[in-house]
Amino acid sequence: MWRRSASFILDERRSSNSPPMADTTRGPFPNPDSISAYYQTRAAHHGVITSDWLAQAQAAVGGVSGEEHSVAELGKEKSFNVIDEFNSWRKQPDLAEAVAAIRALAAVIRASEATTMMELEIELKKASDTLKSWDKTSISLTAGCDLFIRYVTRTSALEYEDFNSAKSRLLERAEKFGEISCKARRIIAMLSQDFIFDGCTILVHGLSRVVLEVLKAAAQNNKLFRVLCTEGRPDGTGVLLSSELSKLDIPVKLLLDSAVAYSMDEVDMVFVGADGVVESGGIINMMGTYQIALVAHSMNKPVYVAAESYKFARLYPLDQKDMAPALRPIEFGVKIPAKVEVERSARDYTPPQYLTLLFTDLGVLSPSVVSDELIQLYL
Amino acid sequence: MPDVQSTVLEFVNKLRKRKIEGSQATARYTVELLRSVISQQRVPHANQASALIDAVKAVGEQLVAANPVELAVGNVVRRVLHIIREENLSLTTAAMAGLDLMDASDDDELDNSKGIGYPAMSAAVVAAARSTLRPPSLQTLLEGTPESATVPYTSSSGADSESKSKSADKSSITRKLKHDVIEEVNQLIQEIAGCHEQIAEQAIEHIHQNEVILTLGSSRTVLEFLCAAKEKKRSFRVFVAEGAPRYQGHLLAKELVARGLPTTVITDSAVFAMISRVNMVIIGAHAVMANGGVIGPVGVNMAALAAQKHAVPFVVLAGSHKLCPLYPHNPEVLLNELRSPSELLDFGEFSDCLDFGVGSGSPLLQVVNPTFDYYYLDYRGGHNPSYMYRLIADYYSADDLVM
């Protein structure tokens, strides 16, 4: 009796009606492109040349830059600095996103003229809101900002005699956070060593710096194992990862993304990183992770996630579309007819029942521990 | 000191020769041994917790090396270490708070030099001390460890500059640590000794009238559990899988019949055939791992698979000394004991026909993956396998995992 309606037609009609309304709902500093800045930066780190990047490069050479005009119009000096600062930190390929965010907030503290902790907190909150609204798609950015604000609030509750000493302490901790992030990667590498046994085959998806650290440590401990890398279109992460691993003399094999189920039989474990770990214990990661986790689960292979603890975010996606859309340009090499749509989402959500264990700097956790940790932090 | 050393060596020998049967007995002897180690240990005034921890770790390493398959040994050693750390933490924070109060109360008596900055600093130092002694969490991520080195120094320098009454208090605090630890260790011994009774108290809630229970092998906890339900006038049947080749199921069946329970012995291969007629499967575990995996007698995986297929509740009984904070990396090899194949075959039967042995041995234990949804019962109640991390966080410290 109830026939399935062609929802894709209804959605299209609705989306064609809504553009006039969309502009008004944007924040004070909208990202002019609907393309996710986070994934753009990741692509830049990977050295991927997309048409988008070429257009920007051309525009820069031509001396016209559309983005800066819209931001300069609004003329608020301080907020302008935060985003610039953040971008400059983010461009460094070895720096984690959350570290860049916290360094940007540290710059806000340094430049601030507040005389009380309350004022400083308000300024920081404003700066963090600006950063978050500028790039809604980056989870580690949001999580890093929240963590730092939370830390500031807790520190101010400790009644320091002297505002300046409190301020300098905050600055010092923010600077140290970069070291914490590196230490976190080393702890994760150490914890995961026991799980990599001699003669195992590891399937890796995406180019996570943490997973690379894990594999490096295993190679240094003289473990014999081989790695299967998925190609990772459109970022080409597979080729990059395989070149890194071959430098370490680890046997690597490249797979097409669609060859994962075909090769899953010979795989002993799957290792992925995470862009963010959500409250349910699931992860948000590069497109394709969910697929691989499903295949691994159906074949009883463990899926291990290596993520630092500051990536825990207070999100609870109910399905794949329940997150802020993060789009990225995808090249097919040939021209696509105008009427054909392309699924441009850069990431997917893997529910916790498909994950076996999370390796974090807080220890080896099962997915149910994530919500516990978040509750302890926020409540 | 020397007689403690000789008791340790004696115990190590017993463990190595597998003279002590059963996790409960092993755990109990281990804790009693550690208690005597702690009470004999002479501790310096500063950093005494670390002296105790080092002593216990040294003994613990020997014990674990003697019998690595008996995980209860490692578990209780880590419990004792956790107790030492917890008592140290509570005493340190109490001491800080105490010094703080004393500073505020007798200002006029003391010199000005130390009264000024101390109360204000103590709050931050206490917080930092708490964060360094606690396991790592998101809250403490940014705090780092600049204060940890200064904590004992401030307390000791504080003691020096204050009046004699304060330093007398300080030495009483040092004695208190050992005393508290030994008290807690005694409680631990009580807990281990009474684990069967405590779990059996919950039997009445899980076993109902006219039910059919399936069990495997022979576990004292399961025996007590079933008998407790019988005491409370529940009438139910028990099927016992015999557990070849050791046939422990026969022993359990005899015990159950002696206590008046209608029991049937079935072969291991009949488990899948009977499972559709069974209301609940109850198993005693050898150990429960940190990821929720259960180590049980051989055949338990088969029972778990059968139970999952027919949606039969699978209950695992284990005392808290069986809860292990480690992950089963290679359970078949590392944590298993291979008994002689003579249990399976008589000598001479096959060895004439074949050049190599039929098998290297018959394994004693088997791991059940935590993907099976089972119900873990310990003295505090029932838990899901995904809840294991909470129990482990309560009983163990992260620093003690690698010994």
JSON list of N, CA and C in Angstrom, two decimals, chain B residues 198-221:
[
{"chain": "B", "resi": 198, "resn": "GLN", "atom": "N", "xyz": [29.61, -15.45, 47.65]},
{"chain": "B", "resi": 198, "resn": "GLN", "atom": "CA", "xyz": [29.04, -14.18, 47.20]},
{"chain": "B", "resi": 198, "resn": "GLN", "atom": "C", "xyz": [28.35, -14.33, 45.85]},
{"chain": "B", "resi": 199, "resn": "ILE", "atom": "N", "xyz": [28.96, -15.10, 44.95]},
{"chain": "B", "resi": 199, "resn": "ILE", "atom": "CA", "xyz": [28.32, -15.27, 43.64]},
{"chain": "B", "resi": 199, "resn": "ILE", "atom": "C", "xyz": [27.09, -16.14, 43.79]},
{"chain": "B", "resi": 200, "resn": "ALA", "atom": "N", "xyz": [27.18, -17.16, 44.68]},
{"chain": "B", "resi": 200, "resn": "ALA", "atom": "CA", "xyz": [26.06, -18.08, 44.83]},
{"chain": "B", "resi": 200, "resn": "ALA", "atom": "C", "xyz": [24.83, -17.37, 45.38]},
{"chain": "B", "resi": 201, "resn": "GLU", "atom": "N", "xyz": [25.03, -16.24, 46.06]},
{"chain": "B", "resi": 201, "resn": "GLU", "atom": "CA", "xyz": [23.88, -15.52, 46.59]},
{"chain": "B", "resi": 201, "resn": "GLU", "atom": "C", "xyz": [22.95, -15.03, 45.48]},
{"chain": "B", "resi": 202, "resn": "GLN", "atom": "N", "xyz": [23.52, -14.83, 44.28]},
{"chain": "B", "resi": 202, "resn": "GLN", "atom": "CA", "xyz": [22.70, -14.32, 43.19]},
{"chain": "B", "resi": 202, "resn": "GLN", "atom": "C", "xyz": [22.00, -15.42, 42.41]},
{"chain": "B", "resi": 203, "resn": "ALA", "atom": "N", "xyz": [22.23, -16.66, 42.82]},
{"chain": "B", "resi": 203, "resn": "ALA", "atom": "CA", "xyz": [21.70, -17.77, 42.02]},
{"chain": "B", "resi": 203, "resn": "ALA", "atom": "C", "xyz": [20.20, -17.69, 41.90]},
{"chain": "B", "resi": 204, "resn": "ILE", "atom": "N", "xyz": [19.56, -17.29, 42.99]},
{"chain": "B", "resi": 204, "resn": "ILE", "atom": "CA", "xyz": [18.10, -17.32, 43.03]},
{"chain": "B", "resi": 204, "resn": "ILE", "atom": "C", "xyz": [17.51, -16.37, 41.99]},
{"chain": "B", "resi": 205, "resn": "GLU", "atom": "N", "xyz": [18.24, -15.31, 41.64]},
{"chain": "B", "resi": 205, "resn": "GLU", "atom": "CA", "xyz": [17.69, -14.35, 40.68]},
{"chain": "B", "resi": 205, "resn": "GLU", "atom": "C", "xyz": [17.80, -14.86, 39.25]},
{"chain": "B", "resi": 206, "resn": "HIS", "atom": "N", "xyz": [18.71, -15.79, 39.02]},
{"chain": "B", "resi": 206, "resn": "HIS", "atom": "CA", "xyz": [18.94, -16.19, 37.64]},
{"chain": "B", "resi": 206, "resn": "HIS", "atom": "C", "xyz": [18.33, -17.52, 37.29]},
{"chain": "B", "resi": 207, "resn": "ILE", "atom": "N", "xyz": [18.17, -18.38, 38.26]},
{"chain": "B", "resi": 207, "resn": "ILE", "atom": "CA", "xyz": [17.62, -19.71, 37.96]},
{"chain": "B", "resi": 207, "resn": "ILE", "atom": "C", "xyz": [16.17, -19.74, 38.44]},
{"chain": "B", "resi": 208, "resn": "HIS", "atom": "N", "xyz": [15.29, -20.08, 37.52]},
{"chain": "B", "resi": 208, "resn": "HIS", "atom": "CA", "xyz": [13.87, -20.08, 37.88]},
{"chain": "B", "resi": 208, "resn": "HIS", "atom": "C", "xyz": [13.32, -21.48, 37.92]},
{"chain": "B", "resi": 209, "resn": "GLN", "atom": "N", "xyz": [12.08, -21.60, 38.30]},
{"chain": "B", "resi": 209, "resn": "GLN", "atom": "CA", "xyz": [11.46, -22.91, 38.46]},
{"chain": "B", "resi": 209, "resn": "GLN", "atom": "C", "xyz": [11.40, -23.66, 37.14]},
{"chain": "B", "resi": 210, "resn": "ASN", "atom": "N", "xyz": [11.66, -24.97, 37.24]},
{"chain": "B", "resi": 210, "resn": "ASN", "atom": "CA", "xyz": [11.52, -25.85, 36.07]},
{"chain": "B", "resi": 210, "resn": "ASN", "atom": "C", "xyz": [12.40, -25.44, 34.91]},
{"chain": "B", "resi": 211, "resn": "GLU", "atom": "N", "xyz": [13.58, -24.98, 35.20]},
{"chain": "B", "resi": 211, "resn": "GLU", "atom": "CA", "xyz": [14.47, -24.61, 34.12]},
{"chain": "B", "resi": 211, "resn": "GLU", "atom": "C", "xyz": [15.43, -25.75, 33.81]},
{"chain": "B", "resi": 212, "resn": "VAL", "atom": "N", "xyz": [16.05, -25.67, 32.63]},
{"chain": "B", "resi": 212, "resn": "VAL", "atom": "CA", "xyz": [17.06, -26.66, 32.25]},
{"chain": "B", "resi": 212, "resn": "VAL", "atom": "C", "xyz": [18.37, -25.89, 32.07]},
{"chain": "B", "resi": 213, "resn": "ILE", "atom": "N", "xyz": [19.37, -26.30, 32.82]},
{"chain": "B", "resi": 213, "resn": "ILE", "atom": "CA", "xyz": [20.66, -25.61, 32.80]},
{"chain": "B", "resi": 213, "resn": "ILE", "atom": "C", "xyz": [21.68, -26.52, 32.14]},
{"chain": "B", "resi": 214, "resn": "LEU", "atom": "N", "xyz": [22.54, -25.95, 31.30]},
{"chain": "B", "resi": 214, "resn": "LEU", "atom": "CA", "xyz": [23.64, -26.73, 30.70]},
{"chain": "B", "resi": 214, "resn": "LEU", "atom": "C", "xyz": [24.94, -26.20, 31.27]},
{"chain": "B", "resi": 215, "resn": "THR", "atom": "N", "xyz": [25.82, -27.10, 31.66]},
{"chain": "B", "resi": 215, "resn": "THR", "atom": "CA", "xyz": [27.13, -26.65, 32.08]},
{"chain": "B", "resi": 215, "resn": "THR", "atom": "C", "xyz": [28.20, -27.56, 31.51]},
{"chain": "B", "resi": 216, "resn": "LEU", "atom": "N", "xyz": [29.45, -27.10, 31.64]},
{"chain": "B", "resi": 216, "resn": "LEU", "atom": "CA", "xyz": [30.55, -27.79, 30.97]},
{"chain": "B", "resi": 216, "resn": "LEU", "atom": "C", "xyz": [31.70, -27.90, 31.95]},
{"chain": "B", "resi": 217, "resn": "GLY", "atom": "N", "xyz": [32.33, -29.08, 31.99]},
{"chain": "B", "resi": 217, "resn": "GLY", "atom": "CA", "xyz": [33.49, -29.24, 32.86]},
{"chain": "B", "resi": 217, "resn": "GLY", "atom": "C", "xyz": [33.10, -29.17, 34.32]},
{"chain": "B", "resi": 218, "resn": "SER", "atom": "N", "xyz": [34.08, -28.91, 35.15]},
{"chain": "B", "resi": 218, "resn": "SER", "atom": "CA", "xyz": [33.80, -28.92, 36.59]},
{"chain": "B", "resi": 218, "resn": "SER", "atom": "C", "xyz": [34.33, -27.66, 37.22]},
{"chain": "B", "resi": 219, "resn": "SER", "atom": "N", "xyz": [33.43, -26.84, 37.72]},
{"chain": "B", "resi": 219, "resn": "SER", "atom": "CA", "xyz": [33.87, -25.61, 38.36]},
{"chain": "B", "resi": 219, "resn": "SER", "atom": "C", "xyz": [33.21, -25.52, 39.73]},
{"chain": "B", "resi": 220, "resn": "ARG", "atom": "N", "xyz": [33.98, -25.20, 40.73]},
{"chain": "B", "resi": 220, "resn": "ARG", "atom": "CA", "xyz": [33.42, -25.14, 42.07]},
{"chain": "B", "resi": 220, "resn": "ARG", "atom": "C", "xyz": [32.41, -24.01, 42.20]},
{"chain": "B", "resi": 221, "resn": "THR", "atom": "N", "xyz": [32.69, -22.91, 41.47]},
{"chain": "B", "resi": 221, "resn": "THR", "atom": "CA", "xyz": [31.76, -21.79, 41.52]},
{"chain": "B", "resi": 221, "resn": "THR", "atom": "C", "xyz": [30.40, -22.19, 41.00]}
]
